[in-house]
Amino acid sequence: METLPFCPVNFARPGSVSLVDFSFNTRPFPTSIRKQSLGITRASVAVETQNPKLALIKIGTRGSPLALAQAYQTKDKLIASHPHLAEDGAIEIVIIKTTGDKILSQPLADIGGKGLFTKEIDEALINGDVDIAVHSMKDVPTYLPDKTILPCNLLREDVRDAFICLTASSLADLPAGSVIGTASLRRKSQILHRYPALKVEENFRGNVQTRLKKLNEKVVQATLLALAGLKRLNMTENVTSILSLDEMLPAVAQGAIGIACRSNDDKMAEYIDKLNHEETRLAVACERAFLLTLDGSCRTPIAGYASKDADGNCIFKGLVASPDGTRVLETSRKGPYTYKEMMEIGKDAGEELLKLAGPGFFGC
């Protein structure tokens, strides 16, 4: 099989985005992001600068290509819903480096704690450095910081995981002893449960581009990435195959983008209310109720997915596993697609798996 090509990241917009440690020119470019300069600054946040006019909305985000793609998607939707925001400088992108971005030498599970990719952004929101925060919902802890609300989810992307490999067409085709690179314990446990002859490199960190580079350098034989992220980056040509939901249940809220604002900021709440996709919001709420009930530790693989069937009902599937994949517990539910009932579905499914797992299963 030929080496998979890298695809351009197409989130660029006119202007410039300056980061804490270096800056990117966001004028359109042909193949990739080009590092412009390297240097240390004292700023804790960085702003997309278009003109000195005071912005009406400052969007807080991480600085990875995927995070920026999601921030620009939010910006575009805000402009589409509120045409006056199309004026130059009306919306600024503020890049904030999180704990998860700073510590790349360890597996996420070993770093511990919650909110590794959201804490600093939430702090900037509370402090008034930004007006809204754009998060990948699977990174958002089940609790929200005081003085913030998260009332908006954009239309959800494909929740499935993509298999990417230079030598095999699927996990099943990989020879025994092949190494899969993934920092996700959820993926690791489900891989090892179905394919115990495979090995998993857990400290496989970095953004999408970094992980694909490691794959091309044969650091590992294959990797799994969220299909949603690859679609948002226009990089689906790198996908070897797509795993079914039966083969790999997604992370809670995978493929969903959340937008938070301060709880006392009615103006921002009104802005983002028009962006909300209610079906997605309800599904994410159901899945997060499941996660909250389990209260899993940093080393507990948990997966959950709520969707609407052809009859308009909620179908929920949930899973917990041991990190080595030797024990996997699953459950499913069906009920009305309404907020109250879906919250109950998530909670009830979590309580069932807690009982099945027994004491000590969720210990860190």
Tab-separated table of C-alpha atoms in Angstrom, residues 16-235:
chain	number	residue	atom	x	y	z
A	16	SER	CA	-2.693	36.381	11.486
A	17	VAL	CA	-2.901	34.127	14.496
A	18	SER	CA	-0.153	34.594	17.059
A	19	LEU	CA	0.500	31.925	19.645
A	20	VAL	CA	2.305	31.924	22.944
A	21	ASP	CA	5.460	30.341	21.530
A	22	PHE	CA	5.261	31.032	17.797
A	23	SER	CA	2.990	32.434	15.140
A	24	PHE	CA	1.263	31.195	12.012
A	25	ASN	CA	0.446	33.256	8.962
A	26	THR	CA	-3.149	32.447	8.087
A	27	ARG	CA	-3.159	33.787	4.571
A	28	PRO	CA	-4.082	30.878	2.295
A	29	PHE	CA	-1.172	28.533	1.659
A	30	PRO	CA	-0.876	25.495	-0.568
A	31	THR	CA	0.068	22.548	1.613
A	32	SER	CA	0.459	23.044	5.327
A	33	ILE	CA	0.825	25.405	8.248
A	34	ARG	CA	4.207	27.120	8.103
A	35	LYS	CA	5.946	28.179	11.289
A	36	GLN	CA	6.793	31.854	10.920
A	37	SER	CA	8.881	32.693	13.942
A	38	LEU	CA	9.982	31.225	17.228
A	39	GLY	CA	10.221	33.180	20.431
A	40	ILE	CA	9.013	33.433	23.977
A	41	THR	CA	6.403	35.993	24.936
A	42	ARG	CA	4.824	36.897	28.220
A	43	ALA	CA	1.278	36.592	26.937
A	44	SER	CA	-0.909	33.777	28.220
A	45	VAL	CA	-3.299	34.131	25.306
A	46	ALA	CA	-2.944	35.196	21.691
A	47	VAL	CA	-5.320	36.939	19.363
A	48	GLU	CA	-6.123	36.810	15.663
A	49	THR	CA	-5.362	40.396	14.655
A	50	GLN	CA	-7.232	41.940	11.754
A	51	ASN	CA	-7.487	45.571	12.805
A	52	PRO	CA	-7.280	47.464	16.087
A	53	LYS	CA	-11.051	47.878	16.408
A	54	LEU	CA	-12.484	46.363	19.574
A	55	ALA	CA	-13.976	42.950	18.846
A	56	LEU	CA	-17.632	42.261	19.591
A	57	ILE	CA	-16.879	38.601	20.304
A	58	LYS	CA	-13.608	37.005	21.382
A	59	ILE	CA	-13.539	33.239	20.854
A	60	GLY	CA	-11.268	31.190	23.125
A	61	THR	CA	-9.750	28.030	21.699
A	62	ARG	CA	-6.741	25.741	21.774
A	63	GLY	CA	-4.163	26.309	19.059
A	64	SER	CA	-4.090	22.947	17.299
A	65	PRO	CA	-5.147	22.852	13.642
A	66	LEU	CA	-8.296	20.931	14.591
A	67	ALA	CA	-9.196	23.319	17.416
A	68	LEU	CA	-8.706	26.274	15.085
A	69	ALA	CA	-10.842	24.620	12.416
A	70	GLN	CA	-13.611	24.296	14.998
A	71	ALA	CA	-13.182	27.894	16.135
A	72	TYR	CA	-13.419	29.145	12.550
A	73	GLN	CA	-16.475	26.949	11.975
A	74	THR	CA	-18.051	28.666	14.976
A	75	LYS	CA	-17.016	32.074	13.640
A	76	ASP	CA	-18.575	31.327	10.247
A	77	LYS	CA	-21.827	30.187	11.844
A	78	LEU	CA	-21.956	33.305	14.021
A	79	ILE	CA	-21.566	35.491	10.934
A	80	ALA	CA	-24.217	33.521	9.056
A	81	SER	CA	-26.676	33.964	11.937
A	82	HIS	CA	-25.698	37.573	12.761
A	83	PRO	CA	-24.610	39.383	9.564
A	84	HIS	CA	-23.276	42.430	11.432
A	85	LEU	CA	-20.497	40.202	12.771
A	86	ALA	CA	-19.075	39.935	9.245
A	87	GLU	CA	-17.439	43.337	9.686
A	88	ASP	CA	-13.642	43.144	9.881
A	89	GLY	CA	-12.466	42.730	13.458
A	90	ALA	CA	-15.909	41.956	14.877
A	91	ILE	CA	-14.774	38.467	15.906
A	92	GLU	CA	-11.327	37.616	17.242
A	93	ILE	CA	-9.810	34.167	17.743
A	94	VAL	CA	-7.901	33.924	21.030
A	95	ILE	CA	-5.521	30.966	21.297
A	96	ILE	CA	-4.919	29.554	24.765
A	97	LYS	CA	-2.405	26.846	25.617
A	98	THR	CA	-3.828	24.213	27.966
A	99	THR	CA	-2.181	21.749	30.333
A	100	GLY	CA	-2.798	18.946	27.856
A	101	ASP	CA	-0.978	20.939	25.170
A	102	LYS	CA	2.007	21.643	27.384
A	103	ILE	CA	2.676	18.117	28.681
A	104	LEU	CA	3.333	15.863	25.698
A	105	SER	CA	5.859	13.423	27.155
A	106	GLN	CA	3.371	11.352	29.159
A	107	PRO	CA	0.185	9.421	28.374
A	108	LEU	CA	-2.905	11.446	29.239
A	109	ALA	CA	-3.994	8.856	31.795
A	110	ASP	CA	-0.694	9.284	33.655
A	111	ILE	CA	-1.027	13.072	33.841
A	112	GLY	CA	-4.300	12.660	35.714
A	113	GLY	CA	-6.863	15.239	36.586
A	114	LYS	CA	-9.833	16.493	34.588
A	115	GLY	CA	-10.139	19.345	32.166
A	116	LEU	CA	-6.648	18.879	30.729
A	117	PHE	CA	-7.714	20.585	27.495
A	118	THR	CA	-10.284	23.021	28.887
A	119	LYS	CA	-9.168	24.431	32.256
A	120	GLU	CA	-7.129	27.389	31.017
A	121	ILE	CA	-9.746	28.281	28.406
A	122	ASP	CA	-12.461	28.278	31.053
A	123	GLU	CA	-10.306	30.492	33.262
A	124	ALA	CA	-9.883	32.964	30.406
A	125	LEU	CA	-13.661	32.947	29.936
A	126	ILE	CA	-14.358	33.606	33.606
A	127	ASN	CA	-11.721	36.347	33.723
A	128	GLY	CA	-13.194	38.116	30.711
A	129	ASP	CA	-10.218	37.507	28.403
A	130	VAL	CA	-12.626	35.801	25.986
A	131	ASP	CA	-16.403	35.988	25.536
A	132	ILE	CA	-17.125	32.439	24.422
A	133	ALA	CA	-15.128	29.197	24.537
A	134	VAL	CA	-15.170	26.539	21.837
A	135	HIS	CA	-14.489	23.003	23.081
A	136	SER	CA	-14.413	19.488	21.717
A	137	MET	CA	-17.169	18.116	23.926
A	138	LYS	CA	-15.324	14.870	24.633
A	139	ASP	CA	-12.680	16.977	26.429
A	140	VAL	CA	-15.191	18.753	28.676
A	141	PRO	CA	-15.456	17.411	32.261
A	142	THR	CA	-18.899	16.387	33.497
A	143	TYR	CA	-18.901	19.428	35.765
A	144	LEU	CA	-18.742	22.997	34.475
A	145	PRO	CA	-16.790	25.711	36.298
A	146	ASP	CA	-18.781	28.186	38.361
A	147	LYS	CA	-19.956	31.260	36.445
A	148	THR	CA	-20.051	29.396	33.116
A	149	ILE	CA	-22.756	27.658	31.082
A	150	LEU	CA	-22.549	25.491	27.973
A	151	PRO	CA	-25.916	25.900	26.261
A	152	CYS	CA	-24.881	25.235	22.670
A	153	ASN	CA	-23.767	22.229	20.644
A	154	LEU	CA	-23.157	22.503	16.923
A	155	LEU	CA	-24.475	19.824	14.569
A	156	ARG	CA	-22.569	16.648	15.393
A	157	GLU	CA	-20.107	15.159	12.938
A	158	ASP	CA	-19.622	11.440	12.268
A	159	VAL	CA	-18.903	9.768	15.610
A	160	ARG	CA	-16.967	6.778	14.283
A	161	ASP	CA	-13.241	6.100	14.521
A	162	ALA	CA	-11.009	5.815	11.470
A	163	PHE	CA	-8.354	3.114	11.023
A	164	ILE	CA	-5.193	4.425	9.356
A	165	CYS	CA	-2.445	2.068	8.244
A	166	LEU	CA	0.155	1.788	5.489
A	167	THR	CA	0.167	-2.011	5.302
A	168	ALA	CA	-3.249	-3.426	6.252
A	169	SER	CA	-6.864	-2.621	5.425
A	170	SER	CA	-8.302	-3.246	8.909
A	171	LEU	CA	-7.408	-4.161	12.474
A	172	ALA	CA	-8.308	-7.763	11.698
A	173	ASP	CA	-5.710	-7.873	8.901
A	174	LEU	CA	-2.791	-6.781	11.067
A	175	PRO	CA	-0.307	-9.554	11.944
A	176	ALA	CA	0.180	-10.569	15.567
A	177	GLY	CA	2.501	-8.245	17.435
A	178	SER	CA	1.645	-5.184	15.344
A	179	VAL	CA	1.719	-1.952	17.340
A	180	ILE	CA	-1.241	0.443	17.286
A	181	GLY	CA	-0.581	4.005	18.399
A	182	THR	CA	-3.306	5.635	20.493
A	183	ALA	CA	-3.374	7.757	23.635
A	184	SER	CA	-6.985	6.709	24.242
A	185	LEU	CA	-7.606	4.028	26.850
A	186	ARG	CA	-11.084	3.590	25.364
A	187	ARG	CA	-9.576	2.623	22.018
A	188	LYS	CA	-6.827	0.543	23.623
A	189	SER	CA	-9.231	-1.564	25.673
A	190	GLN	CA	-11.579	-2.263	22.770
A	191	ILE	CA	-8.694	-3.124	20.443
A	192	LEU	CA	-7.143	-5.559	22.910
A	193	HIS	CA	-10.517	-7.084	23.756
A	194	ARG	CA	-11.128	-8.053	20.128
A	195	TYR	CA	-7.528	-8.497	19.014
A	196	PRO	CA	-5.421	-9.595	22.025
A	197	ALA	CA	-2.455	-10.480	19.784
A	198	LEU	CA	-1.966	-6.818	18.908
A	199	LYS	CA	0.011	-4.325	20.981
A	200	VAL	CA	-0.832	-0.708	21.836
A	201	GLU	CA	1.592	2.183	22.215
A	202	GLU	CA	-0.217	4.329	24.769
A	203	ASN	CA	2.075	7.349	24.731
A	204	PHE	CA	1.088	8.330	21.189
A	205	ARG	CA	0.401	12.013	21.668
A	206	GLY	CA	0.199	15.065	19.448
A	207	ASN	CA	-2.205	16.649	17.002
A	208	VAL	CA	-3.562	14.840	13.961
A	209	GLN	CA	-0.675	15.909	11.739
A	210	THR	CA	1.922	14.821	14.303
A	211	ARG	CA	0.385	11.383	14.712
A	212	LEU	CA	0.160	10.828	10.965
A	213	LYS	CA	3.813	11.853	10.667
A	214	LYS	CA	4.759	9.259	13.302
A	215	LEU	CA	2.801	6.653	11.363
A	216	ASN	CA	4.645	7.496	8.145
A	217	GLU	CA	7.920	7.226	10.056
A	218	LYS	CA	6.842	3.710	11.129
A	219	VAL	CA	6.930	4.509	14.844
A	220	VAL	CA	3.777	2.356	14.907
A	221	GLN	CA	2.080	0.137	12.328
A	222	ALA	CA	-1.347	1.769	12.583
A	223	THR	CA	-3.389	4.327	14.475
A	224	LEU	CA	-7.013	5.243	15.135
A	225	LEU	CA	-8.314	8.796	14.863
A	226	ALA	CA	-11.746	10.348	15.227
A	227	LEU	CA	-13.322	10.560	11.787
A	228	ALA	CA	-14.955	13.859	12.796
A	229	GLY	CA	-11.590	15.575	13.191
A	230	LEU	CA	-10.310	14.280	9.879
A	231	LYS	CA	-13.439	15.566	8.149
A	232	ARG	CA	-13.103	18.999	9.726
A	233	LEU	CA	-9.490	19.160	8.569
A	234	ASN	CA	-10.322	17.890	5.055
A	235	MET	CA	-7.953	14.970	5.626
